[in-house]
Short mmCIF file of C-alpha atoms in Angstrom, two decimals:
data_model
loop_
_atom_site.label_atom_id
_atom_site.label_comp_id
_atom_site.label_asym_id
_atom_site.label_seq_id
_atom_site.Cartn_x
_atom_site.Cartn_y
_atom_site.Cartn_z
CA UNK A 27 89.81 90.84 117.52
CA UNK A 28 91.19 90.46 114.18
CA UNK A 29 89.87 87.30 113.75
CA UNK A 30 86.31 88.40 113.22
CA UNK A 31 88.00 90.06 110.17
CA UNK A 32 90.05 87.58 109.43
CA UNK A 33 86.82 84.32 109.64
CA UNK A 34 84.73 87.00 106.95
CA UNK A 35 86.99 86.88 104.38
CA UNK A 36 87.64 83.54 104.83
CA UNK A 37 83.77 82.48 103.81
CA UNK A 38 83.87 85.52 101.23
CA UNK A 39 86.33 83.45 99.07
CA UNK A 40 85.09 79.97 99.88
CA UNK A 41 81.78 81.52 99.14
CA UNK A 42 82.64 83.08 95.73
CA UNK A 43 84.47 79.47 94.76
CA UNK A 44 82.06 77.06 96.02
CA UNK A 45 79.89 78.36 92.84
CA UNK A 46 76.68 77.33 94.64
CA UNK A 47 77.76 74.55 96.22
CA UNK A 48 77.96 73.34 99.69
CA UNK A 49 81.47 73.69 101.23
CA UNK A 50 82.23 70.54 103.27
CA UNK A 51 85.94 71.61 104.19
CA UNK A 52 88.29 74.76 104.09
CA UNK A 53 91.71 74.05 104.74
CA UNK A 54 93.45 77.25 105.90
CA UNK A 55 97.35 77.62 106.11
CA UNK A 56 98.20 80.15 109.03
CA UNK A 57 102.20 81.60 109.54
CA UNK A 58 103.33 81.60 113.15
CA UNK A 59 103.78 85.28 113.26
CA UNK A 60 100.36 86.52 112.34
CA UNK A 61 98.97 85.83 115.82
CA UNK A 62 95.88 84.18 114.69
CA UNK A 63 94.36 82.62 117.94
CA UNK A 64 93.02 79.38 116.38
CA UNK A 65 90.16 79.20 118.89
CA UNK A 66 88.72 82.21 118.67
CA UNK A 67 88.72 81.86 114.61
CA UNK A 68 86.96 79.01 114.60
CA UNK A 69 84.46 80.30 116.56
CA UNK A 70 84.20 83.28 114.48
CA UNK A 71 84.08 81.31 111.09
CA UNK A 72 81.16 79.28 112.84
CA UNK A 73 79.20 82.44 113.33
CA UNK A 74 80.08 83.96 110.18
CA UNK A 75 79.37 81.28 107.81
CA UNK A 76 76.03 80.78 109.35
CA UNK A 77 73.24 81.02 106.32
CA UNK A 78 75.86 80.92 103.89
CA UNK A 79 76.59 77.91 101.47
CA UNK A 80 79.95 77.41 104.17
CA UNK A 81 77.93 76.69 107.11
CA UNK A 82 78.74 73.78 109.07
CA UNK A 83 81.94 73.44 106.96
CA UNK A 84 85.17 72.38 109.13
CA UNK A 85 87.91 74.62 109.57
CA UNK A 86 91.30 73.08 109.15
CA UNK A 87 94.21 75.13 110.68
CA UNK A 88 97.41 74.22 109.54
CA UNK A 89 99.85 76.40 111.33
CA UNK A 90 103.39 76.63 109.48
CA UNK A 91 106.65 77.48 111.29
CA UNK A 92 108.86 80.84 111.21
CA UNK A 93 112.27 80.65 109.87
CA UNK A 94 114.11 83.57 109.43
CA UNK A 95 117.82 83.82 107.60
CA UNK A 96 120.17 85.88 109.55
CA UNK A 97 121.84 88.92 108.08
CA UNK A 98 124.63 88.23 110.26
CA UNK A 99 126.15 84.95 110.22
CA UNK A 100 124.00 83.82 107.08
CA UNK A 101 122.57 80.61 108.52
CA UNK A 102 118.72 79.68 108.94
CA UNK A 103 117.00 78.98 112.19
CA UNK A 104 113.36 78.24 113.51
CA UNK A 105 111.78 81.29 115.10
CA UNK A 106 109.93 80.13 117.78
CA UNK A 107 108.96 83.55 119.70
CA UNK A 108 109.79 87.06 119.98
CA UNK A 109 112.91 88.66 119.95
CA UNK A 110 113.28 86.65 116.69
CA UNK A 111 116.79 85.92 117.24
CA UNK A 112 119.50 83.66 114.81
CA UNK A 113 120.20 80.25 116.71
CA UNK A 114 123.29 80.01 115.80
CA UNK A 115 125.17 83.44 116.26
CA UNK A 116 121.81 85.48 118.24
CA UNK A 117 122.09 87.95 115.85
CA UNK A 118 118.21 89.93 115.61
CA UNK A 119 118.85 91.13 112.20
CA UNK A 120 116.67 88.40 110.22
CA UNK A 121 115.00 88.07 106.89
CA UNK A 122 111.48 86.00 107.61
CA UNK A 123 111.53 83.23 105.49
CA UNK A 124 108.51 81.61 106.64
CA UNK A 125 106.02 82.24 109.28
CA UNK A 126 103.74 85.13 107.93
CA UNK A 127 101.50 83.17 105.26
CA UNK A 128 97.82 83.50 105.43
CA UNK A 129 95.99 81.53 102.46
CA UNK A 130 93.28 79.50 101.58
CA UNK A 131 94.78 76.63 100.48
CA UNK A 132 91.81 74.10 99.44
CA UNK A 133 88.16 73.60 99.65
CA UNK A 134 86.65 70.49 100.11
CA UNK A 135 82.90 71.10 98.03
CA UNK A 136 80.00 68.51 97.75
CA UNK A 137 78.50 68.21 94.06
CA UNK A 138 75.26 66.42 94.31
CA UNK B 1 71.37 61.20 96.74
CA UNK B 2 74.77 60.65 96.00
CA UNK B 3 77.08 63.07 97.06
CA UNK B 4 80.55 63.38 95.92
CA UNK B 5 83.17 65.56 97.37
CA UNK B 6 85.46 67.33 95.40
CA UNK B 7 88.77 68.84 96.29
CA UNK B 8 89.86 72.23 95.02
CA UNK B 9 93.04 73.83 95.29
CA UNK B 10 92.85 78.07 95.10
CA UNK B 11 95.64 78.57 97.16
CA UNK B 12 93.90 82.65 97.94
CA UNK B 13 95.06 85.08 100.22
CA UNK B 14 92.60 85.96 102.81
CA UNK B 15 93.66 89.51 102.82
CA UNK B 16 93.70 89.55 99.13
CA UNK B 17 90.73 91.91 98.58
CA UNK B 18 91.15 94.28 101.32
CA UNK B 19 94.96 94.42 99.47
CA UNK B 20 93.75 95.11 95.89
CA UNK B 21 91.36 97.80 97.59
CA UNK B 22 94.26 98.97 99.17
CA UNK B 23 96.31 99.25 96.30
CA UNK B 24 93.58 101.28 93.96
CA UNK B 25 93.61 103.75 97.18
CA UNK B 26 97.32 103.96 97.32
CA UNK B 27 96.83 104.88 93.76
CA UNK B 28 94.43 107.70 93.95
CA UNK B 29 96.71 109.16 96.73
CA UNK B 30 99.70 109.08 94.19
CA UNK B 31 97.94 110.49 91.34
CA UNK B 32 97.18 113.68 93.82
CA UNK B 33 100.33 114.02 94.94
CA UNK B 34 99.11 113.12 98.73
CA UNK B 35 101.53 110.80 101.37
CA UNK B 36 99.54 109.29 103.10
CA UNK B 37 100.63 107.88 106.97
CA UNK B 38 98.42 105.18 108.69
CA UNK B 39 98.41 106.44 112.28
CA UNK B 40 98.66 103.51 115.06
CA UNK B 41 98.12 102.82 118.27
CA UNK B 42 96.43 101.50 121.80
CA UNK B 43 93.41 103.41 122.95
CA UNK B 44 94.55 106.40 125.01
CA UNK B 45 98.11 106.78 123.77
CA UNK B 46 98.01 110.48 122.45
CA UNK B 47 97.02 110.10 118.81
CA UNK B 48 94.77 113.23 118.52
CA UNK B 49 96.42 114.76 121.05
CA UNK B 50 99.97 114.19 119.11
CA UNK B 51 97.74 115.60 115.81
CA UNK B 52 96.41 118.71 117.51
CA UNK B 53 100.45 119.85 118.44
CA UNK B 54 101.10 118.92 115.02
CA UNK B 55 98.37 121.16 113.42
CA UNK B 56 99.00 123.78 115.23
CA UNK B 57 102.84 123.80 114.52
CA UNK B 58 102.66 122.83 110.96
CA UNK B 59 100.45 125.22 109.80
CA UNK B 60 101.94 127.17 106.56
CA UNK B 61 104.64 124.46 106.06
CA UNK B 62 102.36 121.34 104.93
CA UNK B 63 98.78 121.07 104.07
CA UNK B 64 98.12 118.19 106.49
CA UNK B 65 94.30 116.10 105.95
CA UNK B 66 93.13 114.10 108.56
CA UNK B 67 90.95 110.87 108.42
CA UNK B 68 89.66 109.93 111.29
CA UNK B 69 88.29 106.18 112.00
CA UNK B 70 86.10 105.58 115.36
CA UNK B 71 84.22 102.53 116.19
CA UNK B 72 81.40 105.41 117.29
CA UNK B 73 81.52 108.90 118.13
CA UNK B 74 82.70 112.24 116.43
CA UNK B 75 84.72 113.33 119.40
CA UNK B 76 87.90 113.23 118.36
CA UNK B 77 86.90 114.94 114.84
CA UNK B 78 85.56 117.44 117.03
CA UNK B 79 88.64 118.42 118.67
CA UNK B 80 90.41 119.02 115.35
CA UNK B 81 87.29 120.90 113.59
CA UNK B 82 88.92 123.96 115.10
CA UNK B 83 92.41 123.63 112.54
CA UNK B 84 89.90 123.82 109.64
CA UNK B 85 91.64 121.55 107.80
CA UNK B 86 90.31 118.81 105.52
CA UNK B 87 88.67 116.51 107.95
CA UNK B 88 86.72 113.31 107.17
CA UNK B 89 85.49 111.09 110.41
CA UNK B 90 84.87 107.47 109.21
CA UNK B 91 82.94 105.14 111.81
CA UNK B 92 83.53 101.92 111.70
CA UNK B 93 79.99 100.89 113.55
CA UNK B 94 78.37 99.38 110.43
CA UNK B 95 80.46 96.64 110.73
CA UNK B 96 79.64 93.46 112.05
CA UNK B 97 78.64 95.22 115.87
CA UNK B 98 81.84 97.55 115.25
CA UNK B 99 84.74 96.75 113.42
CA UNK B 100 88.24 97.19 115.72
CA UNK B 101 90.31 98.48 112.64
CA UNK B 102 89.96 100.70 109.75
CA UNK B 103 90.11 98.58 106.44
CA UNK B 104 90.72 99.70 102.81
CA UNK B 105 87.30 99.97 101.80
CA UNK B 106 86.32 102.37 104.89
CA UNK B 107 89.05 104.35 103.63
CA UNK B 108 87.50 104.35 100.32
CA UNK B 109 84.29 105.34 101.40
CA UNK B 110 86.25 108.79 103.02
CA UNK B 111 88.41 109.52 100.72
CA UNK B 112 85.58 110.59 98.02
CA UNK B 113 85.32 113.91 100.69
CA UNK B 114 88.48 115.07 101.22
CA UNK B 115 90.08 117.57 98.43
CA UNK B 116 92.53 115.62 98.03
CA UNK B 117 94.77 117.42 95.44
CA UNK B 118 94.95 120.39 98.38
CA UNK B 119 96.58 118.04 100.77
CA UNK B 120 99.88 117.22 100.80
CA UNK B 121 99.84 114.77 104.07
CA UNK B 122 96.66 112.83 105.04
CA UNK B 123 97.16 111.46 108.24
CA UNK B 124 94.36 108.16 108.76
CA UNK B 125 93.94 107.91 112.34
CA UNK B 126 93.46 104.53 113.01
CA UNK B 127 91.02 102.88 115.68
CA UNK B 128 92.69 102.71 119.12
CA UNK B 129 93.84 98.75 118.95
CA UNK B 130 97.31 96.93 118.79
CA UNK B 131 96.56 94.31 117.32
CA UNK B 132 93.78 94.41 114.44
CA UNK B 133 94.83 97.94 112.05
CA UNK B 134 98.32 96.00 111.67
CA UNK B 135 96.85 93.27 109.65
CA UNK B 136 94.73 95.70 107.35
CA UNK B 137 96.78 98.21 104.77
CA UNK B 138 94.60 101.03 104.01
CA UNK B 139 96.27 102.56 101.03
CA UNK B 140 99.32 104.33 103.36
CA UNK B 141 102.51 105.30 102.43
CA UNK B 142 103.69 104.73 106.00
CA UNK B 143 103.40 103.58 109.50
CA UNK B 144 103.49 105.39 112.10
CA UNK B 145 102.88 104.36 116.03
CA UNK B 146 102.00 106.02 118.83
CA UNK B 147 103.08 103.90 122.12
CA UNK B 148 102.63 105.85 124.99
CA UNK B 149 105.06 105.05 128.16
CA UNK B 150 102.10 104.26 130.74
CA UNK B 151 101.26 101.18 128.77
CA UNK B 152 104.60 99.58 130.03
CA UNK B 153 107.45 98.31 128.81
CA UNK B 154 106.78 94.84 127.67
CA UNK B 155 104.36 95.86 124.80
CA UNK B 156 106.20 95.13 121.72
CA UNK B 157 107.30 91.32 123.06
CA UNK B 158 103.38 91.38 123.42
CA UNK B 159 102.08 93.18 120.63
CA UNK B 160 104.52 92.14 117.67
CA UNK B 161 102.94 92.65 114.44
CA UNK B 162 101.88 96.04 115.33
CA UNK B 163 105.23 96.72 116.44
CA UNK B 164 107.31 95.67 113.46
CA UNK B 165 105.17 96.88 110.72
CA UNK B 166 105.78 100.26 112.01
CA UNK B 167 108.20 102.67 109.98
CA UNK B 168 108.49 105.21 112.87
CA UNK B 169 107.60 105.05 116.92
CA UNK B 170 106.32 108.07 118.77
CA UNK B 171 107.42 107.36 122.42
CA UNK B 172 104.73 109.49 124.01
CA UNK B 173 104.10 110.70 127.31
CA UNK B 174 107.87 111.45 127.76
CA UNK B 175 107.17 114.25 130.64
CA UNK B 176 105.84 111.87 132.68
CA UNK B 177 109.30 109.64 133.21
CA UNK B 178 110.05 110.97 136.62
CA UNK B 179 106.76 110.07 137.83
CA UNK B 180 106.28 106.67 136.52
CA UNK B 181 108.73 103.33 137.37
CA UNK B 182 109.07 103.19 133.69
CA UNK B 183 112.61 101.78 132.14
CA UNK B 184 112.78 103.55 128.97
CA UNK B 185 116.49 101.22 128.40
CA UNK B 186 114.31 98.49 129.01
CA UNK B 187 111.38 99.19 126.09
CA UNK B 188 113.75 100.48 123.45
CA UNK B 189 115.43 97.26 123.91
CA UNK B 190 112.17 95.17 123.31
CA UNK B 191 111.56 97.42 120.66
CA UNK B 192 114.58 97.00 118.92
CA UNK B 193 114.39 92.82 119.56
CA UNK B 194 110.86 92.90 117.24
CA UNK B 195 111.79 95.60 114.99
CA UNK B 196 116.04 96.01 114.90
CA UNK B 197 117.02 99.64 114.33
CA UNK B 198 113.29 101.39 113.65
CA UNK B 199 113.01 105.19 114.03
CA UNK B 200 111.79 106.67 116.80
CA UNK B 201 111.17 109.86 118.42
CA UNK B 202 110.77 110.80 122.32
CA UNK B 203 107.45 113.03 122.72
CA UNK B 204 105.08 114.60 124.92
CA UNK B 205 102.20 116.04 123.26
CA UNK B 206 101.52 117.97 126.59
CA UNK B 207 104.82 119.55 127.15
CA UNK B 208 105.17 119.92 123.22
CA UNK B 209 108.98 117.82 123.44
CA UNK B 210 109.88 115.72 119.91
CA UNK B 211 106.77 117.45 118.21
CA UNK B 212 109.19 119.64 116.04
CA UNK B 213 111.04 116.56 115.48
CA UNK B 214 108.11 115.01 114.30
CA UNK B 215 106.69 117.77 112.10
CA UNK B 216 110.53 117.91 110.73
CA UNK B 217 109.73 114.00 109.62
CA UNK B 218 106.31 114.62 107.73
CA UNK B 219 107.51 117.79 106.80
CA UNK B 220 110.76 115.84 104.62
CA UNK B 221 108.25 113.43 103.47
CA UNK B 222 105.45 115.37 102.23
CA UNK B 223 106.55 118.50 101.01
CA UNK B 224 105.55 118.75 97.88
CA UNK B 225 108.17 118.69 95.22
#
């Protein structure tokens, strides 16, 4: 489960950033192709930031849609599941545009 | 107490670290001359058994290293103590209850005891897992997968990112075809819908079939030049 992995790293960074402070909010963007099964990383963020300066701190998922441009026929489609396949000429040669990002984006931090 | 909250923007990879890690191992590989192939697949496929053919064909050709990476055990270091090649088993048990995957810094920690400038392939032999070691570059030149045909045929649709980050496929288990209702058509087709065109050679580490083919493939890659 690669979310385990995936939940550590996560409250390494917010961790290094937070400087001390108490992380109220991470807001995590997630690409459709990375299979990241949003339940089972918040669960393991829960567990992970425990007795860190990130516990209790909400997860926010924001999942952002594939598009891929086709090699093909040149035109850009949504990529909703495998075969990743152009919607306009169902060509499977396609550059991912979109759909494999895995960032922190923000953190939401309390300063007393 | 007042409290205010502040928002920060860091916009940070999560994978960043392990990446950087990555990178300074990728480095130390190049600076000895080593390629270096990050070994893939389910649990049970054929890896070791795929590497013991392979050492015992390529022996005198290519000075092949081998990393192993267990959740627990030495077993399958065991089996290839006999080549007497430069062999380093990591285990991934310190992790939190067992880590699933190797990850650049567990490949760090081995790669301080293997003599590295007398190896011209190191082979990392990842935990048995199809999802985890794809999200986790360990310093490798390549990828390489080992899908066996008794895991069936729908594997890629399933198991995508494993499947398209791989450079090469080793369809094991070949010589069991005529025993199995496996549709060979059928799987290179889903293999070809995640990952258009990839390389792939038919094998059977029992019978020995595609194992020159395979040896031919590190052989161009890592012969020392």
């Amino acid at each position: 489960m690669h979310e385990l992995a995936i939940a550590e790293s996560i409250v390494q960074i917010a961790g290094r950033h937070a400087n001390g402070r108490r992380v109220a909010k991470v807001q995590l963007k997630v690409g459709h192709l990375r299979q990241v099964v949003p339940s089972a990383l918040a669960f393991s963020f829960e567990l992970v930031a425990q007795g860190t300066p990130v516990e209790g701190a909400e997860l926010e998922m924001e999942e952002v849609p594939a598009t891929g441009s086709c090699r093909g026929c040149g035109a850009e489609s949504r990529l909703k599941a495998f075969p990743l396949q152009c919607g306009t000429c169902g060509g499977f040669d396609l550059q991912v545009l979109e759909g494999e990002e895995l960032f922190v984006e923000s953190l939401e931090m309390e300063e007393v | 107490m007042h409290r205010t909250a502040v928002k920060q923007v860091i916009m940070e990879g999560v994978l960043d670290a392990n990446d950087a890690l990555a990178q300074a191992n990728r480095a130390q590989f190049d600076a000895a001359g080593t390629y270096v192939v990050n070994l893939m697949s389910s649990p049970g496929a054929g890896k070791t058994a795929l590497l013991e053919r392979t050492l015992e064909r390529i022996h005198g050709k290519l000075r092949l290293g081998v990393l192993e990476g267990d959740v627990q055990t030495t077993l399958d270091a065991d089996r290839l103590s006999r080549f007497h090649v430069p062999l380093v088993q990591v285990n991934t048990d310190p992790g939190f209850g067992g880590e699933c995957h190797l990850d650049a810094n567990m490949v760090r920690s081995g790669i301080s005891e293997l003599p590295l400038n007398d190896v011209d392939v190191l082979v990392i032999e990842n935990v048995g897992n199809l999802v985890c070691p794809a999200e986790f570059k360990v310093g490798e030149d390549t990828r390489v997968m080992v899908y066996s045909i008794t895991e069936g045929e729908e594997k890629p649709l399933k198991y995508p990112l494993m499947f398209r980050s791989a450079d090469l496929v080793l369809v094991n288990k070949v010589d069991l075809l005529e025993h199995l209702d496996f549709d060979l058509e059928q799987f290179l087709g889903y293999l070809d819908a995640v990952n258009p065109g990839v390389e792939r050679i038919l094998a059977s580490a029992r019978t020995g079939q595609g194992v020159d083919e395979w040896c031919s493939w590190l052989e161009k890659r890592g012969a020392p030049s």
